[in-house]
């Protein structure tokens, strides 16, 4: 239970104003180079970072929520390969919280105590729990870049992220609403609670389904486990008809599809993400799919933001909002690459890097 100061900063995961803002950003024009989507940004607000300018070589420290799912594995590869493109980075220090709030808080304390970091990049494990740790780093005078998942403080130099969780939820929910008649049944599958971009995906979609007259059969947490995902879907199939499966993250989408195949039931609308196995399954079976994305190219952008900050250059802020395209049927073939691993995420923005595709497990 949250009490006192923690309660005061508890995040709001059902914010109609933010929902509307992100809906608009999904189709907005973005600034930046057309051929480098990971450098694009919404709006025209910039942050002056002159106070953080430092002579190279720098020590860039990264406190990571974890490398505990395929999306994060692809993202971390994006990040380490981007580091190689910046000779000013003398040392890159990565600490893995392994999905634990307590460990990540301790990791940040250790990095601060070491006194070696030129800048701190944080991908928070959860929103409320990591806010005080980020504020502590800011108070120590260290420039902080937050990306991926957010915190409820505006002290970082900038917060790098695609449009957001509401945007992801909107893209998937709109597709289901367009393909399932009123009164249809939707199963919502989620991976874990308390993370802003996951909670807002769910709240946005949930509200849209209610407005459209669709029935949410249940919201079940899969822990990102294929066997558990498949078991949940099979259990709901025993109870009745499922017209659509909405997922807040797509790594186990193929397991959900296989549950219908195993039961000999027609594949309904199943939303996934931009991982290769889902895209290939969607193409091969021809069901009504869509891949909303939370592009992993943001892991590159976090390093770029850190480099620009340490050079004293302006960066987009207080939020560096990146485009968040969805993969739809009409562009599906453009994102399928048979030479990449099944759980490679197509929206990596990594194809222009010298180490592509081998560093991501692909073959030329």
XYZ file of N, CA and C in Angstrom, residues 146-360:
645
model
N 15.989 9.688 -18.679
C 15.069 8.573 -18.457
C 14.514 8.169 -19.812
N 14.343 6.869 -20.026
C 13.721 6.439 -21.273
C 12.911 5.178 -21.050
N 12.084 4.878 -22.036
C 11.239 3.681 -22.039
C 10.104 3.856 -21.043
N 10.322 3.556 -19.795
C 9.323 3.716 -18.744
C 9.604 5.011 -17.996
N 8.550 5.664 -17.526
C 8.724 6.983 -16.928
C 8.741 6.983 -15.414
N 8.933 8.161 -14.874
C 8.851 8.423 -13.435
C 8.025 9.691 -13.242
N 7.591 9.930 -12.017
C 6.716 11.081 -11.761
C 7.519 12.243 -11.196
N 8.571 12.614 -11.899
C 9.350 13.805 -11.571
C 9.857 14.380 -12.876
N 10.004 15.708 -12.907
C 10.496 16.342 -14.124
C 11.956 16.758 -14.001
N 12.687 16.162 -13.049
C 14.080 16.573 -12.851
C 15.049 16.050 -13.913
N 14.776 14.949 -14.620
C 15.728 14.534 -15.657
C 15.865 15.571 -16.770
N 16.979 15.518 -17.472
C 17.197 16.420 -18.601
C 16.083 16.237 -19.620
N 15.781 14.977 -19.942
C 14.675 14.668 -20.835
C 14.223 13.239 -20.598
N 13.020 12.950 -21.041
C 12.428 11.621 -20.948
C 12.191 11.147 -22.383
N 12.994 10.194 -22.819
C 12.934 9.677 -24.186
C 11.920 8.541 -24.256
N 10.969 8.648 -25.161
C 9.991 7.576 -25.329
C 9.208 7.790 -26.618
N 8.688 6.708 -27.209
C 7.736 6.871 -28.291
C 6.446 7.507 -27.753
N 5.448 7.626 -28.601
C 4.231 8.340 -28.212
C 3.744 7.901 -26.841
N 3.624 6.579 -26.616
C 3.279 6.159 -25.260
C 2.343 4.978 -25.194
N 2.040 4.597 -23.952
C 1.197 3.442 -23.707
C -0.223 3.625 -24.185
N -0.783 4.818 -23.968
C -2.130 5.052 -24.487
C -2.146 4.844 -26.002
N -1.097 5.347 -26.666
C -1.029 5.212 -28.116
C -1.045 3.760 -28.548
N -0.264 2.924 -27.874
C -0.221 1.484 -28.171
C -1.606 0.872 -27.956
N -2.209 1.191 -26.812
C -3.536 0.653 -26.515
C -4.570 1.081 -27.535
N -4.477 2.342 -27.980
C -5.413 2.871 -28.981
C -5.273 2.114 -30.290
N -4.036 1.940 -30.757
C -3.822 1.282 -32.047
C -4.404 -0.126 -32.061
N -4.164 -0.885 -30.997
C -4.670 -2.250 -30.933
C -6.180 -2.281 -30.749
N -6.702 -1.412 -29.878
C -8.140 -1.420 -29.600
C -8.949 -0.966 -30.809
N -8.473 0.048 -31.523
C -9.190 0.508 -32.710
C -9.321 -0.610 -33.735
N -8.263 -1.403 -33.880
C -8.288 -2.506 -34.840
C -9.314 -3.564 -34.430
N -9.352 -3.877 -33.146
C -10.325 -4.856 -32.662
C -11.748 -4.335 -32.843
N -11.970 -3.091 -32.482
C -13.312 -2.502 -32.598
C -13.784 -2.511 -34.057
N -12.841 -2.293 -34.984
C -13.201 -2.277 -36.410
C -13.496 -3.669 -36.954
N -13.033 -4.716 -36.255
C -13.145 -6.070 -36.787
C -14.017 -7.007 -35.959
N -14.548 -6.516 -34.841
C -15.402 -7.336 -33.979
C -16.734 -6.607 -33.792
N -17.854 -7.283 -34.041
C -19.152 -6.611 -33.899
C -19.476 -6.283 -32.448
N -20.343 -5.310 -32.264
C -20.782 -4.929 -30.920
C -21.294 -6.157 -30.179
N -20.910 -6.247 -28.911
C -21.284 -7.405 -28.107
C -20.260 -8.520 -28.128
N -19.211 -8.365 -28.964
C -18.176 -9.385 -29.058
C -17.342 -9.486 -27.795
N -16.623 -10.615 -27.677
C -15.852 -10.920 -26.465
C -14.356 -10.726 -26.696
N -13.738 -9.962 -25.805
C -12.312 -9.667 -25.894
C -11.605 -10.176 -24.642
N -10.529 -10.939 -24.843
C -9.665 -11.351 -23.741
C -8.446 -10.441 -23.738
N -8.173 -9.796 -22.603
C -7.016 -8.913 -22.475
C -5.900 -9.649 -21.754
N -4.754 -9.778 -22.418
C -3.592 -10.439 -21.828
C -2.522 -9.401 -21.535
N -1.985 -9.437 -20.317
C -1.001 -8.451 -19.869
C 0.222 -9.182 -19.325
N 1.354 -8.446 -19.218
C 2.546 -9.147 -18.731
C 2.852 -8.863 -17.267
N 2.769 -7.607 -16.824
C 3.031 -7.324 -15.415
C 2.443 -5.979 -15.036
N 2.113 -5.805 -13.752
C 1.456 -4.584 -13.296
C 2.455 -3.508 -12.859
N 1.950 -2.274 -12.740
C 2.706 -1.197 -12.110
C 3.639 -0.430 -13.015
N 3.744 -0.814 -14.290
C 4.623 -0.124 -15.234
C 3.778 0.834 -16.061
N 4.166 2.112 -16.087
C 3.297 3.114 -16.689
C 2.865 2.780 -18.104
N 3.812 2.398 -18.972
C 3.455 2.178 -20.372
C 2.577 0.943 -20.561
N 2.595 0.030 -19.609
C 1.725 -1.141 -19.685
C 0.350 -0.845 -19.086
N 0.339 -0.128 -17.978
C -0.935 0.228 -17.351
C -1.773 1.127 -18.261
N -1.114 2.101 -18.925
C -1.872 3.005 -19.786
C -2.335 2.305 -21.059
N -1.572 1.342 -21.549
C -2.052 0.535 -22.679
C -3.381 -0.113 -22.306
N -3.423 -0.691 -21.113
C -4.618 -1.422 -20.691
C -5.784 -0.484 -20.404
N -5.542 0.620 -19.705
C -6.657 1.500 -19.352
C -7.265 2.138 -20.594
N -6.398 2.543 -21.546
C -6.913 3.142 -22.769
C -7.771 2.163 -23.549
N -7.288 0.942 -23.719
C -8.039 -0.067 -24.467
C -9.322 -0.442 -23.739
N -9.243 -0.612 -22.430
C -10.410 -1.006 -21.639
C -11.558 0.002 -21.816
N -11.221 1.281 -21.732
C -12.243 2.320 -21.889
C -12.836 2.311 -23.300
N -11.992 2.084 -24.300
C -12.475 2.064 -25.674
C -13.398 0.872 -25.916
N -13.070 -0.283 -25.339
C -13.929 -1.456 -25.512
C -15.301 -1.212 -24.870
N -15.309 -0.573 -23.701
C -16.578 -0.285 -23.044
C -17.437 0.645 -23.896
N -16.808 1.672 -24.456
C -17.539 2.625 -25.290
C -18.073 1.969 -26.557
N -17.356 0.976 -27.070
C -17.756 0.309 -28.310
C -18.750 -0.834 -28.073
N -19.062 -1.113 -26.821
C -20.012 -2.179 -26.522
C -19.435 -3.571 -26.627
N -18.124 -3.692 -26.453
C -17.499 -5.011 -26.433
C -17.373 -5.503 -24.993
N -17.411 -6.799 -24.813
C -17.320 -7.410 -23.488
C -15.888 -7.866 -23.224
N -15.289 -7.383 -22.157
C -13.966 -7.857 -21.745
C -14.164 -9.086 -20.871
N -13.760 -10.226 -21.388
C -13.937 -11.485 -20.659
C -13.087 -11.540 -19.404
N -11.902 -10.910 -19.469
C -11.002 -10.895 -18.322
C -9.695 -10.226 -18.686
N -8.965 -9.810 -17.673
C -7.606 -9.302 -17.830
C -6.698 -10.241 -17.052
N -5.817 -10.914 -17.754
C -4.982 -11.935 -17.133
C -3.508 -11.602 -17.352
N -2.718 -11.783 -16.297
C -1.279 -11.557 -16.387
C -0.579 -12.862 -16.781
N 0.247 -12.760 -17.819
C 0.942 -13.935 -18.344
C 2.383 -14.043 -17.851
N 2.913 -12.991 -17.260
C 4.326 -12.915 -16.861
C 5.260 -13.068 -18.061
N 4.713 -12.851 -19.268
C 5.530 -13.002 -20.470
C 5.934 -14.432 -20.752
N 5.206 -15.394 -20.191
C 5.544 -16.817 -20.305
C 4.650 -17.482 -21.355
N 5.262 -18.145 -22.318
C 4.496 -18.766 -23.402
C 3.533 -19.835 -22.899
N 4.016 -20.697 -22.024
C 3.168 -21.784 -21.537
C 1.973 -21.236 -20.756
N 2.211 -20.226 -19.943
C 1.123 -19.637 -19.162
C 0.128 -18.938 -20.082
N 0.638 -18.238 -21.092
C -0.238 -17.567 -22.049
C -1.157 -18.572 -22.716
N -0.571 -19.650 -23.196
C -1.344 -20.677 -23.895
C -2.392 -21.303 -22.975
N -2.009 -21.557 -21.745
C -2.928 -22.159 -20.777
C -4.113 -21.238 -20.480
N -3.835 -19.934 -20.351
C -4.914 -18.968 -20.076
C -5.910 -18.946 -21.230
N -5.399 -18.880 -22.452
C -6.289 -18.834 -23.614
C -7.112 -20.121 -23.704
N -6.481 -21.249 -23.483
C -7.200 -22.529 -23.543
C -8.310 -22.574 -22.495
N -8.031 -22.036 -21.303
C -9.038 -22.011 -20.242
C -10.242 -21.176 -20.652
N -9.996 -20.017 -21.237
C -11.109 -19.156 -21.659
C -11.866 -19.765 -22.834
N -11.179 -20.501 -23.706
C -11.867 -21.170 -24.806
C -12.837 -22.240 -24.295
N -12.474 -22.877 -23.177
C -13.377 -23.873 -22.589
C -14.654 -23.220 -22.069
N -14.579 -21.920 -21.762
C -15.740 -21.223 -21.199
C -16.662 -20.657 -22.267
N -16.138 -20.451 -23.480
C -16.987 -19.867 -24.518
C -16.170 -19.248 -25.647
N -16.799 -18.373 -26.393
C -16.211 -17.802 -27.597
C -15.311 -16.613 -27.276
N -14.166 -16.567 -27.929
C -13.278 -15.416 -27.869
C -13.221 -14.822 -29.269
N -13.656 -13.569 -29.396
C -13.659 -12.901 -30.702
C -12.377 -12.125 -30.960
N -11.644 -11.814 -29.908
C -10.388 -11.079 -30.076
C -9.537 -11.253 -28.832
N -8.218 -11.259 -29.062
C -7.252 -11.242 -27.960
C -6.441 -9.971 -28.096
N -6.521 -9.131 -27.074
C -5.748 -7.884 -27.000
C -4.567 -8.127 -26.073
N -3.368 -7.731 -26.512
C -2.174 -7.972 -25.707
C -1.453 -6.653 -25.442
N -0.985 -6.465 -24.200
C -0.244 -5.234 -23.898
C 1.227 -5.347 -24.259
N 1.676 -6.527 -24.698
C 3.027 -6.748 -25.210
C 2.973 -8.035 -26.014
N 3.727 -8.091 -27.108
C 3.473 -9.148 -28.069
C 4.375 -10.359 -28.066
N 5.321 -10.452 -27.130
C 6.296 -11.537 -27.217
C 5.662 -12.923 -27.140
N 4.498 -13.040 -26.496
C 3.842 -14.350 -26.388
C 2.619 -14.452 -27.296
N 2.520 -13.581 -28.293
C 1.354 -13.602 -29.184
C 1.238 -14.925 -29.934
N 2.374 -15.479 -30.362
C 2.324 -16.741 -31.102
C 1.788 -17.864 -30.212
N 2.122 -17.850 -28.940
C 1.574 -18.862 -28.023
C 0.052 -18.742 -27.945
N -0.456 -17.516 -27.928
C -1.911 -17.327 -27.906
C -2.540 -17.872 -29.186
N -1.908 -17.605 -30.316
C -2.410 -18.115 -31.598
C -2.433 -19.640 -31.593
N -1.376 -20.245 -31.072
C -1.274 -21.712 -31.069
C -2.359 -22.357 -30.215
N -2.832 -21.647 -29.194
C -3.918 -22.198 -28.376
C -5.168 -22.406 -29.221
N -5.454 -21.483 -30.125
C -6.606 -21.640 -31.018
C -6.349 -22.752 -32.034
N -5.125 -22.800 -32.567
C -4.793 -23.854 -33.525
C -4.955 -25.231 -32.887
N -4.473 -25.380 -31.660
C -4.526 -26.680 -30.992
C -5.969 -27.139 -30.739
N -6.861 -26.172 -30.547
C -8.267 -26.486 -30.290
C -9.064 -26.636 -31.587
N -8.407 -26.393 -32.718
C -9.109 -26.478 -33.995
C -10.121 -25.375 -34.187
N -9.880 -24.234 -33.570
C -10.802 -23.099 -33.618
C -10.234 -22.047 -34.566
N -11.095 -21.370 -35.309
C -10.643 -20.304 -36.194
C -9.899 -19.236 -35.400
N -8.839 -18.704 -36.000
C -8.052 -17.674 -35.324
C -8.837 -16.360 -35.342
N -9.118 -15.779 -34.190
C -9.822 -14.497 -34.150
C -8.844 -13.348 -34.389
N -9.286 -12.147 -34.118
C -8.373 -11.006 -34.116
C -7.409 -11.193 -32.952
N -6.118 -11.195 -33.226
C -5.114 -11.277 -32.160
C -4.073 -10.198 -32.427
N -3.966 -9.262 -31.521
C -2.969 -8.202 -31.678
C -1.635 -8.701 -31.139
N -0.564 -8.241 -31.744
C 0.762 -8.649 -31.285
C 1.674 -7.466 -31.168
N 2.861 -7.619 -31.687
C 3.835 -6.534 -31.706
C 4.742 -6.825 -32.899
N 5.827 -6.094 -33.017
C 6.622 -6.168 -34.242
C 7.701 -7.250 -34.213
N 7.518 -8.310 -33.406
C 8.493 -9.391 -33.409
C 8.242 -10.297 -34.605
N 9.333 -10.855 -35.145
C 9.264 -11.583 -36.400
C 8.314 -12.781 -36.359
N 8.302 -13.536 -35.266
C 7.469 -14.746 -35.256
C 5.992 -14.402 -35.388
N 5.559 -13.326 -34.746
C 4.159 -12.911 -34.873
C 3.861 -12.428 -36.286
N 4.752 -11.607 -36.843
C 4.527 -11.088 -38.189
C 4.436 -12.229 -39.199
N 5.297 -13.233 -39.053
C 5.290 -14.366 -39.975
C 4.025 -15.222 -39.800
N 3.615 -15.421 -38.556
C 2.405 -16.205 -38.287
C 1.176 -15.495 -38.856
N 1.128 -14.212 -38.691
C 0.045 -13.382 -39.219
C -0.032 -13.515 -40.750
N 1.119 -13.398 -41.404
C 1.159 -13.553 -42.860
C 0.713 -14.947 -43.288
N 1.217 -15.976 -42.610
C 0.972 -17.348 -43.031
C -0.479 -17.779 -42.808
N -1.094 -17.318 -41.700
C -2.457 -17.758 -41.369
C -3.524 -16.809 -41.885
N -3.155 -15.560 -42.126
C -4.100 -14.622 -42.730
C -5.208 -14.145 -41.811
N -5.018 -14.197 -40.496
C -6.034 -13.667 -39.581
C -5.969 -12.138 -39.566
N -6.903 -11.506 -38.894
C -6.975 -10.047 -38.868
C -6.028 -9.500 -37.796
N -4.770 -9.410 -38.128
C -3.772 -8.977 -37.157
C -3.420 -7.514 -37.256
N -2.713 -7.047 -36.271
C -2.086 -5.724 -36.282
C -0.925 -5.779 -35.298
N 0.113 -5.018 -35.585
C 1.261 -4.943 -34.680
C 1.466 -3.497 -34.258
N 0.780 -3.067 -33.188
C 1.165 -1.788 -32.605
C 2.598 -1.927 -32.099
N 3.323 -0.859 -32.028
C 4.730 -0.971 -31.638
C 5.066 0.001 -30.513
N 6.098 -0.350 -29.795
C 6.749 0.566 -28.854
C 8.216 0.489 -29.248
N 8.597 1.198 -30.314
C 9.823 0.885 -31.052
C 11.075 0.805 -30.195
N 11.835 -0.250 -30.434
C 13.061 -0.439 -29.660
C 14.173 0.495 -30.109
N 13.939 1.276 -31.166
C 14.976 2.242 -31.538
C 15.164 3.327 -30.484
N 14.245 3.436 -29.537
C 14.410 4.424 -28.470
C 15.664 4.156 -27.628
N 16.138 2.903 -27.624
C 17.364 2.589 -26.882
C 18.570 3.292 -27.513
N 18.543 3.465 -28.829
C 19.576 4.253 -29.501
C 19.453 5.716 -29.093
N 18.229 6.212 -29.097
C 17.984 7.627 -28.832
C 18.466 8.020 -27.443
N 18.330 7.121 -26.471
C 18.790 7.424 -25.108
C 20.283 7.721 -25.090
N 21.076 6.951 -25.841
C 22.523 7.209 -25.923
C 22.784 8.517 -26.653
N 22.065 8.752 -27.734
C 22.240 9.994 -28.489
C 21.918 11.199 -27.617
N 20.849 11.109 -26.815
C 20.495 12.203 -25.903
C 21.591 12.433 -24.873
N 22.189 11.350 -24.368
C 23.273 11.482 -23.390
C 24.484 12.167 -24.015
N 24.834 11.776 -25.237
C 25.981 12.374 -25.930
C 25.741 13.862 -26.170
N 24.555 14.199 -26.642
C 24.242 15.604 -26.893
C 24.287 16.416 -25.608
N 23.801 15.823 -24.516
C 23.813 16.529 -23.229
C 25.241 16.793 -22.765
N 26.109 15.805 -22.867
C 27.491 15.969 -22.408
C 28.297 16.883 -23.332
N 27.812 17.091 -24.536
C 28.417 18.078 -25.438
C 27.863 19.474 -25.203
N 26.830 19.562 -24.354
C 26.211 20.857 -24.081
C 25.278 21.324 -25.170
N 24.833 20.389 -26.009
C 23.915 20.724 -27.093
C 22.465 20.669 -26.608
N 21.596 21.375 -27.280
C 20.182 21.311 -26.939
C 19.620 19.951 -27.329
N 18.697 19.471 -26.498
C 18.003 18.224 -26.799
C 16.499 18.468 -26.682
N 15.699 17.707 -27.429
C 14.258 17.819 -27.248
C 13.880 17.496 -25.803
N 13.006 18.301 -25.235
C 12.625 18.069 -23.853
C 11.538 19.032 -23.412
N 10.972 18.847 -22.243
C 11.357 17.857 -21.222
C 11.032 16.405 -21.598
N 10.310 16.221 -22.718
C 10.095 14.868 -23.227
C 10.548 14.823 -24.675
N 11.344 13.815 -24.993
C 11.747 13.569 -26.372
C 10.804 12.481 -26.876
N 9.739 12.913 -27.558
C 8.699 11.997 -28.006
C 8.995 11.550 -29.436
N 9.171 10.248 -29.604
C 9.498 9.639 -30.885
C 8.234 9.131 -31.591
N 8.292 8.983 -32.907
C 7.150 8.391 -33.615
C 6.878 6.963 -33.145
N 5.640 6.534 -33.318
C 5.226 5.197 -32.879
C 4.316 4.579 -33.941
N 4.893 4.167 -35.061
C 4.061 3.595 -36.127
C 3.552 2.209 -35.771
N 2.406 1.844 -36.352
C 1.875 0.484 -36.232
C 2.089 -0.238 -37.553
N 2.304 -1.548 -37.474
C 2.412 -2.370 -38.678
C 1.023 -2.913 -38.991
N 0.512 -2.550 -40.157
C -0.808 -2.970 -40.597
C -0.673 -3.914 -41.794
N -1.790 -4.502 -42.193
C -1.759 -5.505 -43.251
C -1.106 -4.985 -44.529
N -1.339 -3.717 -44.858
C -0.851 -3.190 -46.128
C 0.663 -3.017 -46.166
N 1.325 -2.981 -45.012
C 2.785 -2.833 -44.990
C 3.473 -4.033 -44.350
N 2.714 -5.074 -44.042
C 3.252 -6.211 -43.297
C 4.511 -6.787 -43.936
N 4.475 -7.024 -45.233
C 5.607 -7.679 -45.898
C 6.900 -6.873 -45.789
N 6.790 -5.557 -45.642
C 7.980 -4.717 -45.552
C 8.781 -4.981 -44.274
N 8.117 -5.527 -43.253
C 8.765 -5.692 -41.946
C 9.151 -7.140 -41.646
N 8.834 -8.049 -42.550
C 9.219 -9.439 -42.339
C 10.591 -9.667 -42.950
N 11.502 -10.188 -42.137
C 12.861 -10.475 -42.594
C 13.212 -11.894 -42.153
N 13.175 -12.811 -43.089
C 13.386 -14.224 -42.770
C 14.793 -14.495 -42.245
N 15.706 -13.555 -42.424
C 17.086 -13.756 -41.983
C 17.318 -13.326 -40.534
N 16.263 -12.813 -39.892
C 16.383 -12.393 -38.501
C 15.744 -13.427 -37.571
N 16.163 -13.490 -36.298
C 15.614 -14.472 -35.354
C 14.114 -14.261 -35.117
N 13.417 -15.298 -34.647
C 11.961 -15.197 -34.442
C 11.543 -14.054 -33.528
N 12.339 -13.742 -32.509
C 11.950 -12.698 -31.564
C 12.724 -11.397 -31.778
N 13.202 -11.206 -32.993
C 13.752 -9.892 -33.341
C 12.598 -8.922 -33.568
N 12.764 -7.691 -33.102
C 11.735 -6.669 -33.257
C 12.054 -5.793 -34.458
N 11.107 -5.786 -35.416
C 11.351 -5.166 -36.709
C 11.561 -3.661 -36.615
N 10.954 -3.019 -35.627
C 11.041 -1.568 -35.502
C 12.257 -1.179 -34.647
N 13.415 -1.770 -34.983
C 14.625 -1.521 -34.187
C 15.366 -0.275 -34.641
N 15.114 0.195 -35.863
C 15.865 1.343 -36.369
C 17.352 1.079 -36.409
N 17.720 -0.188 -36.548
C 19.127 -0.572 -36.430
C 19.752 -0.963 -37.763
N 18.978 -0.922 -38.831
C 19.454 -1.438 -40.118
C 20.619 -0.627 -40.690
N 20.784 0.622 -40.235
C 21.869 1.457 -40.760
C 23.153 1.348 -39.941
N 23.179 0.421 -38.975
C 24.353 0.296 -38.118
C 25.354 -0.696 -38.728
N 26.658 -0.458 -38.554
C 27.672 -1.312 -39.185
C 27.568 -2.781 -38.803
N 27.072 -3.059 -37.612
C 27.035 -4.431 -37.094
C 25.763 -5.182 -37.452
N 24.836 -4.532 -38.192
C 23.587 -5.184 -38.569
C 23.827 -6.098 -39.772
N 23.289 -7.312 -39.775
C 22.320 -7.897 -38.817
C 22.951 -8.816 -37.777
N 24.272 -9.064 -37.898
C 24.884 -10.116 -37.077
C 24.741 -9.875 -35.580
N 24.901 -8.631 -35.136
C 24.841 -8.357 -33.697
C 23.471 -8.690 -33.116
N 22.441 -8.726 -33.941
C 21.082 -9.045 -33.498
C 20.730 -10.502 -33.765
